[in-house]
Amino acid sequence: MAFLLRLVRHRSSAVGLLVLTLVLAAAILAPILYPQSPWRMVGRSFLEPYAMQRFPLGTDALGRDVLSGLLHGASVSLMIGFVSTLAALVIGVPLGAVAGYLGGRVDDLAMRFTELFQTIPSFALAIVIVAILQPSIYSIVLAIALVSWPPVTRLVRGEVMSLRSRDYVQAAITLGQTTPRIILGQVLPNTIVPIIVMGSLMIATAILLESSLSFLGLGDPNLMTWGYMVGAGRTRLIEAWWISFFPGIAIFLTVLALNLVGEGLSDALNPRLARER
Amino acid sequence: MIRFLLSRLLKGALVLFLIAIINFLLIRAAPGDPATVMAGEAGAADAVFLEQLRARFGLDRPLWEQLFLYLKGIATLDLGFSYRQNQTVASLIGDRLPATLLLTGTAFAVSLVLGILAARRVGRWSDTAITTAALFFYATPLFWIALMSQIVFALKLGVVPNVGYETIGAGHSGLWRALDIAHHLVLPAMTLGLFFTAIYARMMRASMLEVASFDYVRTARAKGVAPGIVTRRHIARNAILPVVTLAGLQAGQIVGGAVLTETVFAWPGIGRLMFEALAQRDYQVLLGVFFVSSAMVVLFNLVTDIVYSFVDPRIEVGA
Amino acid sequence: MDSTIPPALGSPASHPVLSIDGLSLALPMAGDRALAIKGLSLTLAAGETLCVVGESGSGKSMTALAVMGLLPRAVKPTAGVIRLMGRDLLQLSETQMREVRGRDVSMIFQEPMTSLNPVMRVCDQIEETFAAHDVLDRTQRRAGALELIAEVGLPDPPSIARAYPHELSGGQRQRVMIAIALAMEPKLIIADEPTTALDVTTQAQILKLLDALRRKHGTAVLFITHDFGVVSEIADKVAVLQHGICVEHGTASEVLRNPQHDYTRRLLAAVPSLEPPPAKDLSRAEVAFEVTGLNKVYRGRRTFFRRGREVRAAEDVTFFIKRGETLGLVGESGSGKSTVSRCLLRLVEPDAGSIRIGKVAIEGLSPSQFRPLRRCIQMVFQDPFASLNPRHTVGHIISEGPIAQGVPRAEALGEAKRLLHLVGLRPEAMERYPHEFSGGQRQRVGIARALALEPDVLVADEPVSALDVSVQAQVLALLQDLQKRLGLAILFVTHDLRVAAQMCDRIAVMQRGRIVELQATHSLFKQPQHAYTRALLAAVPGGQDARRKIGPNTDPLD
């Protein structure tokens, strides 16, 4: 509770939290407000915003409702962002923890492996993976997770390495605690704050990545996504700017909100740091 | 120095070797017959053609032998053949590479210079503006910025060309041609560059704030050194070190961003090539571009490593 | 002559270089007190050394920064004047103050490892002072830098000038800092704990250098320290600060021999003397712990192009400790004393040697075989802020060991409460988190954690070096009391010979991984055998004085 208060007191992260709540509400309300598929042709094509009351954000080249697409796209973006981040954490955290704690050759090997993945241009790798496995929600999540875990590993490894030499971990060894117990009980709980902060920023990056893939035509063909909508509107940019404009704004606001919340989290969960500022 | 270079080159070569293996495995990971994948849609129906492919790439032989053949190909710069375009992948990429190098190189330089200039203003009125702008560029999809800047600067204001590399059919040569290309370069390079400007400005700012609290900065002030010199000589010079390292790590992002930028601005580089290959399901080209862009990143990293060894005396270059 | 200049200028003896009058410094709102410094008045004449003494948080460093005009933005002077050569520094603009800094007053900081810019050559950093004040031309500046490097006693000035800070040792870096401070021949040098981060032998050299330079140049020195040993070595005048208030000041001999204020007396009494207390009779005690031929070599990373460097951290280390006995392991940084203590608990795996606790040899055991035996040997760590997990309550921390060894949770928690009482903490502490406690209290928690397993042997690794003197004395007394009650065998690792003299029955002196001398404490101090031991003893700050025990009510023995 005190933590929530601290988060809200941070003004910019309160704004971020508000925007996120709205996006979440859009994702939940989309099937209720627009029970029909967002792919359905519902009106004339290229209707400007508010040209008809029914379509406050206009229609696209095939007469699909832009607002309906926008709302349905919210759940896809959030879901892919969240699941792929979770998957990246599942790869990154244990690898980083083990490498950092055991050190030596294990660490060397793990770090070379991580460096290799950091060298590969991540967006290009994501494109290749999705293209070869055929675009689907699974291949997209897999691709995003595969390109986003290295920073997690590096972060966790760094934290664990510095914690490992901390005297209270040494003390736990002298008390006779077992290694898994030390990692889980003494070390990892003290890395939770940076992991949460990084996680919230990673969701933002994942949403950007997904939209970029969709923009290039690598989205799941059954799902309406923001990136796809921007891409679909780009050939008729001058005549029908709204088709690309609004989904872009939606991505921007969501990603910005996640970044603001991430920064707020880092301050709120780190009272010591916040006080020093 | 030679030893240092040698060890870095060796490391780079090893990374390329591993990337080649990943590349190889990716084709094999594709669902279905690898021969079909290689042929792309071009030869999908032709059984005789597929047979030829199998023989050529030894697809009927054991996996490790295939790997050996593949690596041998890579070593001789043979990245495969695009049946779609009826050209070797290497020559396709070779034609497009200079445009991409020009774009990414310009964007990288612009972003590093602007980012550091911006960060030098930490604490002044423009500091907030920079932080806000950084957050804006950080949160906005690159392709969307590209589209919007296209609308505003090319289509509405008309100050720069909309798409392309140079004015087709203008017949410029020499300096005029260079100027024409530069004119076309402005929009894509700024779009790609500003995104990274934001990132570098943020990193440099954080780094400078951290360094400003270090003891040796206090020492400099205790000597009576003027504030401007303290910032330049003591804070900025140390703060740039982690940024250089991170800029090396970001090189991959720039190459990835080039795919989007080139797609929007029809810039004839390897990113655009990748987009075209995507539409045609031309996997040979796709993987070829992927490999070459990885190689570019390895090269960028090598350059940053060398730059770093010059700016930080603590790196033992001789040993 | 300008009429604003005080008439006393002509006679330096009557006109102080520095005079602080009624200075108050306000802390930001959130702090635990409103003023960092309250109504401080000091004077300092040319060629004089004034020591400002106090414990952490006493405001002594703030005083130094106020004179330099380098106070943190949140701290503001609210009253008083600081006169340097008659000029009120608090009235100067930032530009004027910048001209004063480095030229009229310069400063040496505590941490030589971080006080020099890592990417600038030494000569450039010295020449920068000349450049900042726009004196000399390029070649003269270089010549001046070389001269200064030679003057502060650094070998081979041309090669030192070309070096980067990371290529120099801590002592050498501090000499460079002194060279920078001397560059413009200022009237006043402020030294803020300049030797605290250094080994004792290096400390002695730096103190000597500072003393010689101020005599030669007639510079006034404002010396900030927490160490009365250092005070007795160099001070002409002393000011004692407590919670931002100057409780006592006077000449060094007055304050040290005949302190008036209660706080000063307590501080002086807490300084351990080099005179060991009467020896205990341990002739019938059995051996609790025995180490034979312990070896440990650290190997640097080997790469394809480079052979790993080798550091012999422990070489043929052999000793035993009886029940109820304290063995001191004394040495400077890098002597291997920490490695040895960590090898004993197998936090670091030794390369060779046997370790026996009672009758049990532990060196050959696998980690899982050794785990149940870990209860026999426990450790107290140096930094009480790093040795307690910030996310666990004190009760949790103390009961962790017994629970890991299979004691039921409820029983372990009950035992923890008893231990809290034993180390002098209240039972309410059980539910609190470490950050709610002071350094000394945290160290008590650390001791309770070690004792929870009822060990036979306690390894105390610099257990008081992070604490203020007055707290130090309490924790040492606690350890001695616990030893008496529980019959512990203690290995006491320290760099401080004065602490060792008070705590240890026998002392082993380590140098470069070897024990060079092991003797009963009395005879070690009376007849040190090894040259290194003699050097260490001679370097103890306030050496001659400490032998007698500085402070009141002691009879000089000789």
JSON list of N, CA and C in Angstrom, two decimals, chain C residues 279-298:
[
{"chain": "C", "resi": 279, "resn": "ALA", "atom": "N", "xyz": [48.81, -10.71, 30.83]},
{"chain": "C", "resi": 279, "resn": "ALA", "atom": "CA", "xyz": [48.54, -11.93, 30.07]},
{"chain": "C", "resi": 279, "resn": "ALA", "atom": "C", "xyz": [47.65, -12.88, 30.87]},
{"chain": "C", "resi": 280, "resn": "LYS", "atom": "N", "xyz": [46.81, -13.67, 30.12]},
{"chain": "C", "resi": 280, "resn": "LYS", "atom": "CA", "xyz": [45.98, -14.70, 30.75]},
{"chain": "C", "resi": 280, "resn": "LYS", "atom": "C", "xyz": [46.82, -15.95, 30.92]},
{"chain": "C", "resi": 281, "resn": "ASP", "atom": "N", "xyz": [46.39, -16.82, 31.86]},
{"chain": "C", "resi": 281, "resn": "ASP", "atom": "CA", "xyz": [47.08, -18.10, 31.98]},
{"chain": "C", "resi": 281, "resn": "ASP", "atom": "C", "xyz": [46.35, -19.13, 31.15]},
{"chain": "C", "resi": 282, "resn": "LEU", "atom": "N", "xyz": [47.00, -19.57, 30.08]},
{"chain": "C", "resi": 282, "resn": "LEU", "atom": "CA", "xyz": [46.35, -20.52, 29.19]},
{"chain": "C", "resi": 282, "resn": "LEU", "atom": "C", "xyz": [47.11, -21.83, 29.14]},
{"chain": "C", "resi": 283, "resn": "SER", "atom": "N", "xyz": [48.01, -22.04, 30.12]},
{"chain": "C", "resi": 283, "resn": "SER", "atom": "CA", "xyz": [48.91, -23.18, 30.03]},
{"chain": "C", "resi": 283, "resn": "SER", "atom": "C", "xyz": [48.17, -24.52, 30.04]},
{"chain": "C", "resi": 284, "resn": "ARG", "atom": "N", "xyz": [47.02, -24.56, 30.71]},
{"chain": "C", "resi": 284, "resn": "ARG", "atom": "CA", "xyz": [46.33, -25.84, 30.79]},
{"chain": "C", "resi": 284, "resn": "ARG", "atom": "C", "xyz": [45.21, -26.00, 29.75]},
{"chain": "C", "resi": 285, "resn": "ALA", "atom": "N", "xyz": [44.98, -24.92, 28.97]},
{"chain": "C", "resi": 285, "resn": "ALA", "atom": "CA", "xyz": [43.91, -25.00, 27.96]},
{"chain": "C", "resi": 285, "resn": "ALA", "atom": "C", "xyz": [44.32, -25.92, 26.83]},
{"chain": "C", "resi": 286, "resn": "GLU", "atom": "N", "xyz": [43.32, -26.66, 26.26]},
{"chain": "C", "resi": 286, "resn": "GLU", "atom": "CA", "xyz": [43.65, -27.57, 25.16]},
{"chain": "C", "resi": 286, "resn": "GLU", "atom": "C", "xyz": [43.59, -26.81, 23.84]},
{"chain": "C", "resi": 287, "resn": "VAL", "atom": "N", "xyz": [44.26, -27.35, 22.83]},
{"chain": "C", "resi": 287, "resn": "VAL", "atom": "CA", "xyz": [44.27, -26.71, 21.51]},
{"chain": "C", "resi": 287, "resn": "VAL", "atom": "C", "xyz": [42.92, -26.92, 20.84]},
{"chain": "C", "resi": 288, "resn": "ALA", "atom": "N", "xyz": [42.30, -25.81, 20.40]},
{"chain": "C", "resi": 288, "resn": "ALA", "atom": "CA", "xyz": [40.97, -25.91, 19.80]},
{"chain": "C", "resi": 288, "resn": "ALA", "atom": "C", "xyz": [41.05, -25.93, 18.28]},
{"chain": "C", "resi": 289, "resn": "PHE", "atom": "N", "xyz": [42.15, -25.42, 17.76]},
{"chain": "C", "resi": 289, "resn": "PHE", "atom": "CA", "xyz": [42.18, -25.17, 16.33]},
{"chain": "C", "resi": 289, "resn": "PHE", "atom": "C", "xyz": [43.63, -25.19, 15.87]},
{"chain": "C", "resi": 290, "resn": "GLU", "atom": "N", "xyz": [43.85, -25.86, 14.74]},
{"chain": "C", "resi": 290, "resn": "GLU", "atom": "CA", "xyz": [45.24, -25.99, 14.32]},
{"chain": "C", "resi": 290, "resn": "GLU", "atom": "C", "xyz": [45.33, -25.94, 12.79]},
{"chain": "C", "resi": 291, "resn": "VAL", "atom": "N", "xyz": [46.25, -25.11, 12.32]},
{"chain": "C", "resi": 291, "resn": "VAL", "atom": "CA", "xyz": [46.45, -24.98, 10.88]},
{"chain": "C", "resi": 291, "resn": "VAL", "atom": "C", "xyz": [47.90, -25.30, 10.58]},
{"chain": "C", "resi": 292, "resn": "THR", "atom": "N", "xyz": [48.14, -26.17, 9.58]},
{"chain": "C", "resi": 292, "resn": "THR", "atom": "CA", "xyz": [49.51, -26.53, 9.25]},
{"chain": "C", "resi": 292, "resn": "THR", "atom": "C", "xyz": [49.74, -26.42, 7.74]},
{"chain": "C", "resi": 293, "resn": "GLY", "atom": "N", "xyz": [50.77, -25.67, 7.41]},
{"chain": "C", "resi": 293, "resn": "GLY", "atom": "CA", "xyz": [51.22, -25.62, 6.00]},
{"chain": "C", "resi": 293, "resn": "GLY", "atom": "C", "xyz": [50.17, -25.15, 5.02]},
{"chain": "C", "resi": 294, "resn": "LEU", "atom": "N", "xyz": [49.40, -24.14, 5.39]},
{"chain": "C", "resi": 294, "resn": "LEU", "atom": "CA", "xyz": [48.34, -23.64, 4.50]},
{"chain": "C", "resi": 294, "resn": "LEU", "atom": "C", "xyz": [48.94, -22.85, 3.34]},
{"chain": "C", "resi": 295, "resn": "ASN", "atom": "N", "xyz": [48.49, -23.18, 2.12]},
{"chain": "C", "resi": 295, "resn": "ASN", "atom": "CA", "xyz": [48.99, -22.50, 0.94]},
{"chain": "C", "resi": 295, "resn": "ASN", "atom": "C", "xyz": [47.83, -22.07, 0.05]},
{"chain": "C", "resi": 296, "resn": "LYS", "atom": "N", "xyz": [47.96, -20.88, -0.53]},
{"chain": "C", "resi": 296, "resn": "LYS", "atom": "CA", "xyz": [46.97, -20.47, -1.51]},
{"chain": "C", "resi": 296, "resn": "LYS", "atom": "C", "xyz": [47.63, -19.54, -2.52]},
{"chain": "C", "resi": 297, "resn": "VAL", "atom": "N", "xyz": [47.51, -19.89, -3.78]},
{"chain": "C", "resi": 297, "resn": "VAL", "atom": "CA", "xyz": [48.04, -19.05, -4.85]},
{"chain": "C", "resi": 297, "resn": "VAL", "atom": "C", "xyz": [46.87, -18.61, -5.72]},
{"chain": "C", "resi": 298, "resn": "TYR", "atom": "N", "xyz": [46.76, -17.31, -5.95]},
{"chain": "C", "resi": 298, "resn": "TYR", "atom": "CA", "xyz": [45.75, -16.82, -6.89]},
{"chain": "C", "resi": 298, "resn": "TYR", "atom": "C", "xyz": [46.39, -16.74, -8.26]}
]
